[in-house]
Each structure stands twice: as structure tokens, then as C-alpha cells.
PDB file of C-alpha atoms in Angstrom:
ATOM      1  CA  UNK A 206       3.783  22.136  20.722  1.00 75.00           C
ATOM      2  CA  UNK A 207       3.342  18.283  19.925  1.00 92.00           C
ATOM      3  CA  UNK A 208       5.921  15.561  19.113  1.00 96.00           C
ATOM      4  CA  UNK A 209       5.874  15.299  15.198  1.00 96.00           C
ATOM      5  CA  UNK A 210       5.972  11.506  13.815  1.00 97.00           C
ATOM      6  CA  UNK A 211       6.506  10.872  10.292  1.00 96.00           C
ATOM      7  CA  UNK A 212       5.669   6.952   9.275  1.00 98.00           C
ATOM      8  CA  UNK A 213       6.801   5.807   6.154  1.00 97.00           C
ATOM      9  CA  UNK A 214       5.190   2.790   4.662  1.00 96.00           C
ATOM     10  CA  UNK A 215       4.163   1.909   1.068  1.00 95.00           C
ATOM     11  CA  UNK A 216       0.660   0.018   2.483  1.00 94.00           C
ATOM     12  CA  UNK A 217      -2.009   2.770   2.673  1.00 95.00           C
ATOM     13  CA  UNK A 218      -4.252   0.851   4.845  1.00 95.00           C
ATOM     14  CA  UNK A 219      -1.257   0.224   7.784  1.00 95.00           C
ATOM     15  CA  UNK A 220      -0.331   3.846   6.928  1.00 96.00           C
ATOM     16  CA  UNK A 221      -4.424   5.205   7.913  1.00 96.00           C
ATOM     17  CA  UNK A 222      -4.190   3.002  11.002  1.00 95.00           C
ATOM     18  CA  UNK A 223      -0.902   4.773  12.578  1.00 97.00           C
ATOM     19  CA  UNK A 224      -2.121   8.167  11.465  1.00 97.00           C
ATOM     20  CA  UNK A 225      -5.186   7.407  13.886  1.00 96.00           C
ATOM     21  CA  UNK A 226      -3.098   5.755  16.292  1.00 96.00           C
ATOM     22  CA  UNK A 227      -0.718   8.365  16.662  1.00 97.00           C
ATOM     23  CA  UNK A 228      -2.893  11.412  16.593  1.00 97.00           C
ATOM     24  CA  UNK A 229      -5.168   9.298  19.244  1.00 95.00           C
ATOM     25  CA  UNK A 230      -2.023   9.235  21.566  1.00 95.00           C
ATOM     26  CA  UNK A 231      -1.447  12.733  21.129  1.00 96.00           C
ATOM     27  CA  UNK A 232       0.986  13.418  18.635  1.00 97.00           C
ATOM     28  CA  UNK A 233       1.194  15.128  14.772  1.00 97.00           C
ATOM     29  CA  UNK A 234       1.433  12.297  12.756  1.00 97.00           C
ATOM     30  CA  UNK A 235       2.383  12.914   8.695  1.00 97.00           C
ATOM     31  CA  UNK A 236       2.783  10.057   6.911  1.00 97.00           C
ATOM     32  CA  UNK A 237       4.711   9.092   3.350  1.00 97.00           C
ATOM     33  CA  UNK A 238       3.550   6.220   1.320  1.00 96.00           C
ATOM     34  CA  UNK A 239       7.034   5.710  -0.753  1.00 96.00           C
ATOM     35  CA  UNK A 240      10.642   6.565  -0.292  1.00 94.00           C
ATOM     36  CA  UNK A 241      10.854   9.841  -1.715  1.00 94.00           C
ATOM     37  CA  UNK A 242       7.568  10.859   0.470  1.00 95.00           C
ATOM     38  CA  UNK A 243       9.509   9.739   2.729  1.00 94.00           C
ATOM     39  CA  UNK A 244      12.798  11.606   1.792  1.00 92.00           C
ATOM     40  CA  UNK A 245      11.153  15.205   0.480  1.00 93.00           C
ATOM     41  CA  UNK A 246       9.159  15.264   3.906  1.00 93.00           C
ATOM     42  CA  UNK A 247      12.419  14.719   5.903  1.00 90.00           C
ATOM     43  CA  UNK A 248      14.296  18.088   3.795  1.00 89.00           C
ATOM     44  CA  UNK A 249      11.231  20.248   4.100  1.00 90.00           C
ATOM     45  CA  UNK A 250      10.573  19.923   7.938  1.00 87.00           C
ATOM     46  CA  UNK A 251      12.319  17.248  10.345  1.00 86.00           C
ATOM     47  CA  UNK A 252      10.059  15.238  12.461  1.00 93.00           C
ATOM     48  CA  UNK A 253      10.925  14.279  16.092  1.00 94.00           C
ATOM     49  CA  UNK A 254      10.550  10.730  15.703  1.00 95.00           C
ATOM     50  CA  UNK A 255      10.986   8.219  12.220  1.00 95.00           C
ATOM     51  CA  UNK A 256       8.976   5.408  12.053  1.00 97.00           C
ATOM     52  CA  UNK A 257       9.807   3.414   8.550  1.00 95.00           C
ATOM     53  CA  UNK A 258       9.349   0.022   6.717  1.00 96.00           C
ATOM     54  CA  UNK A 259      12.199  -1.465   5.228  1.00 94.00           C
ATOM     55  CA  UNK A 260      10.709  -2.576   1.885  1.00 92.00           C
ATOM     56  CA  UNK A 261       9.719   0.935   0.226  1.00 93.00           C
ATOM     57  CA  UNK A 262       9.650  -0.319  -3.673  1.00 88.00           C
ATOM     58  CA  UNK A 263      13.268   0.059  -4.948  1.00 91.00           C
ATOM     59  CA  UNK A 264      14.367   1.259  -2.027  1.00 92.00           C
ATOM     60  CA  UNK A 265      15.416  -0.041   1.436  1.00 89.00           C
ATOM     61  CA  UNK A 266      13.706   2.070   4.366  1.00 90.00           C
ATOM     62  CA  UNK A 267      16.758   2.080   6.378  1.00 91.00           C
ATOM     63  CA  UNK A 268      18.430   4.319   3.583  1.00 89.00           C
ATOM     64  CA  UNK A 269      16.055   7.140   4.933  1.00 89.00           C
ATOM     65  CA  UNK A 270      17.746   7.130   8.144  1.00 86.00           C
ATOM     66  CA  UNK A 271      21.540   7.082   6.573  1.00 78.00           C
ATOM     67  CA  UNK A 272      20.929   9.765   4.831  1.00 68.00           C
ATOM     68  CA  UNK A 273      23.070  12.011   7.071  1.00 56.00           C
ATOM     69  CA  UNK A 274      19.765  14.569   6.846  1.00 51.00           C
ATOM     70  CA  UNK A 275      19.400  14.510  10.902  1.00 55.00           C
ATOM     71  CA  UNK A 276      20.048  12.718  13.714  1.00 77.00           C
ATOM     72  CA  UNK A 277      16.166  11.774  13.895  1.00 89.00           C
ATOM     73  CA  UNK A 278      15.420   8.712  16.242  1.00 93.00           C
ATOM     74  CA  UNK A 279      13.728   6.042  14.585  1.00 95.00           C
ATOM     75  CA  UNK A 280      11.891   2.788  14.741  1.00 97.00           C
ATOM     76  CA  UNK A 281      12.171   0.378  12.047  1.00 96.00           C
ATOM     77  CA  UNK A 282       7.925  -1.552  11.535  1.00 96.00           C
ATOM     78  CA  UNK A 283       8.380  -4.524   9.261  1.00 94.00           C
ATOM     79  CA  UNK A 284       7.197  -8.169   8.159  1.00 92.00           C
ATOM     80  CA  UNK A 285      10.701  -8.931   8.167  1.00 90.00           C
ATOM     81  CA  UNK A 286      12.016 -10.848  11.570  1.00 94.00           C
ATOM     82  CA  UNK A 287      16.028 -10.514   9.700  1.00 95.00           C
ATOM     83  CA  UNK A 288      18.485 -10.593  11.585  1.00 96.00           C
ATOM     84  CA  UNK A 289      20.187  -8.254   9.327  1.00 95.00           C
ATOM     85  CA  UNK A 290      18.358  -6.134   8.540  1.00 93.00           C
ATOM     86  CA  UNK A 291      17.803  -5.775  12.865  1.00 95.00           C
ATOM     87  CA  UNK A 292      21.560  -5.495  12.971  1.00 95.00           C
ATOM     88  CA  UNK A 293      21.263  -2.428  10.156  1.00 92.00           C
ATOM     89  CA  UNK A 294      18.622  -0.766  12.055  1.00 92.00           C
ATOM     90  CA  UNK A 295      20.517  -1.027  15.534  1.00 92.00           C
ATOM     91  CA  UNK A 296      23.816  -0.067  13.561  1.00 90.00           C
ATOM     92  CA  UNK A 297      22.260   3.357  12.406  1.00 88.00           C
ATOM     93  CA  UNK A 298      20.524   3.578  16.189  1.00 89.00           C
ATOM     94  CA  UNK A 299      17.186   2.794  15.404  1.00 93.00           C
ATOM     95  CA  UNK A 300      15.198   0.294  17.028  1.00 95.00           C
ATOM     96  CA  UNK A 301      13.597  -2.823  15.311  1.00 97.00           C
ATOM     97  CA  UNK A 302       9.890  -4.388  15.288  1.00 97.00           C
ATOM     98  CA  UNK A 303       8.472  -7.042  13.525  1.00 96.00           C
ATOM     99  CA  UNK A 304       4.750  -6.702  11.909  1.00 93.00           C
ATOM    100  CA  UNK A 305       1.986  -7.154  13.819  1.00 92.00           C
ATOM    101  CA  UNK A 306       2.819  -4.850  16.446  1.00 93.00           C
ATOM    102  CA  UNK A 307       1.188  -4.453  19.181  1.00 94.00           C
ATOM    103  CA  UNK A 308      -0.049  -0.722  19.945  1.00 94.00           C
ATOM    104  CA  UNK A 309       0.910  -0.347  23.619  1.00 95.00           C
ATOM    105  CA  UNK A 310       4.746  -1.504  22.900  1.00 96.00           C
ATOM    106  CA  UNK A 311       5.191   0.499  19.722  1.00 97.00           C
ATOM    107  CA  UNK A 312       4.000   3.646  21.797  1.00 96.00           C
ATOM    108  CA  UNK A 313       6.260   2.319  24.416  1.00 96.00           C
ATOM    109  CA  UNK A 314       9.010   2.276  21.993  1.00 97.00           C
ATOM    110  CA  UNK A 315       7.561   5.739  20.709  1.00 97.00           C
ATOM    111  CA  UNK A 316       7.903   7.304  24.235  1.00 96.00           C
ATOM    112  CA  UNK A 317      11.586   5.663  25.140  1.00 95.00           C
ATOM    113  CA  UNK A 318      12.975   7.005  21.840  1.00 95.00           C
ATOM    114  CA  UNK A 319      11.891  10.461  21.932  1.00 95.00           C
ATOM    115  CA  UNK A 320      12.642  10.401  25.597  1.00 93.00           C
ATOM    116  CA  UNK A 321      16.273   9.609  24.803  1.00 90.00           C
ATOM    117  CA  UNK A 322      16.335  11.728  22.294  1.00 84.00           C
ATOM    118  CA  UNK A 323      15.479  14.629  24.105  1.00 82.00           C
ATOM    119  CA  UNK A 324      12.835  15.567  21.793  1.00 58.00           C
ATOM    120  CA  UNK A 325       9.993  15.435  24.276  1.00 48.00           C
ATOM    121  CA  UNK A 326      11.685  19.479  24.998  1.00 41.00           C
ATOM    122  CA  UNK A 327       9.368  22.326  23.909  1.00 39.00           C
ATOM    123  CA  UNK A 328       6.281  20.047  22.760  1.00 42.00           C
ATOM    124  CA  UNK A 329       3.608  18.679  24.863  1.00 43.00           C
ATOM    125  CA  UNK A 330       4.142  15.003  26.027  1.00 41.00           C
ATOM    126  CA  UNK A 331       1.342  12.963  24.894  1.00 45.00           C
ATOM    127  CA  UNK A 332      -0.119  11.138  28.110  1.00 42.00           C
ATOM    128  CA  UNK A 333      -1.267   8.640  25.125  1.00 42.00           C
ATOM    129  CA  UNK A 334      -4.745   6.479  25.477  1.00 39.00           C
ATOM    130  CA  UNK A 335      -4.313   3.731  28.207  1.00 43.00           C
ATOM    131  CA  UNK A 336      -3.530   0.313  26.439  1.00 44.00           C
ATOM    132  CA  UNK A 337      -7.240  -0.933  27.313  1.00 44.00           C
ATOM    133  CA  UNK A 338      -8.387   1.308  24.555  1.00 44.00           C
ATOM    134  CA  UNK A 339      -5.285   0.829  21.909  1.00 43.00           C
ATOM    135  CA  UNK A 340      -6.610  -1.518  18.857  1.00 42.00           C
ATOM    136  CA  UNK A 341      -5.523  -4.703  19.212  1.00 45.00           C
ATOM    137  CA  UNK A 342      -2.613  -5.152  16.764  1.00 47.00           C
ATOM    138  CA  UNK A 343      -1.113  -2.143  14.081  1.00 55.00           C
ATOM    139  CA  UNK A 344      -0.299  -4.756  11.072  1.00 53.00           C
ATOM    140  CA  UNK A 345      -0.193  -4.422   7.698  1.00 52.00           C
ATOM    141  CA  UNK A 346      -3.448  -4.531   5.617  1.00 50.00           C
ATOM    142  CA  UNK A 347      -2.368  -7.311   3.203  1.00 48.00           C
ATOM    143  CA  UNK A 348       0.440  -8.649   5.600  1.00 45.00           C
ATOM    144  CA  UNK A 349       2.774  -8.612   2.312  1.00 47.00           C
ATOM    145  CA  UNK A 350       5.376  -6.997   4.528  1.00 51.00           C
TER     146      UNK A 350
END
């Protein structure tokens, strides 16, 4: 059984790129393009890791972490290098990365978060792609956030 990663972002191009990257690295990737869809996915089947944007329509993606649904490790990936958002994410125990993100750095963060959470137990540990085979950058398609 592979580790399941839920990605929540309102940019369809970014979601597509993330799904391809994660599945290519051996993870089960589930994507949601809105806060509501992300919350529904969290309620239906909690993932091993949550990757989310901050701006999700009228909602702040950090609210998905703070819902108390479970203690899922999270990585906030956003276009805003904001000290307050970074501190808020840290307060929820989440990592914080600014788009565009180098895929090798993202994959390292994913492996670290899953290892820290013990989420690898009972899951096949993906070896992932060698850094030389990763796309150059994981960025939003319109750079809007």
C-alpha cells in the first residue's frame, strides 16, 4: 500500500503537475480544487500527507489543517513568502514552501514529513525519481498565488 497524498489548490494546471509528479514518485495522489472538496476528501479518507495552498477562494487553506479532523502532516505550498503565514503554518506543525518549488526540495520535504509522522509504516516506501528525472520546477500555471 502506497502513501496517500492529498493536494488542495485552486489552480488546475498546478494540480495536474503535482498529481503527475507524486504518482511518478510512487505515491497515491488525490487532488482537490477547492476548500470544500479538500474538506470532503479529508472526511472521507484521511491521507497520509496534506499539501495545500493558502488562498482557496473565500477560505484560507490553513483552516483545513486546523479543523481538528486528524493530525495529518502538512506542507503549505503558496506563492506568498509571508512571515505571518509562515508562522501560522508552523504553529499548526506544517512546513512552508514558496512557489515555484523545486521538485527535489518538495520530494525531500514529503519524505521527511511522512517519516516524522511514521506514515511509512504499512506503506510501500516510494524510492521516488532521481533528482535528474524530476521536472525543473513545480509552479502554478498562472503565478497568481
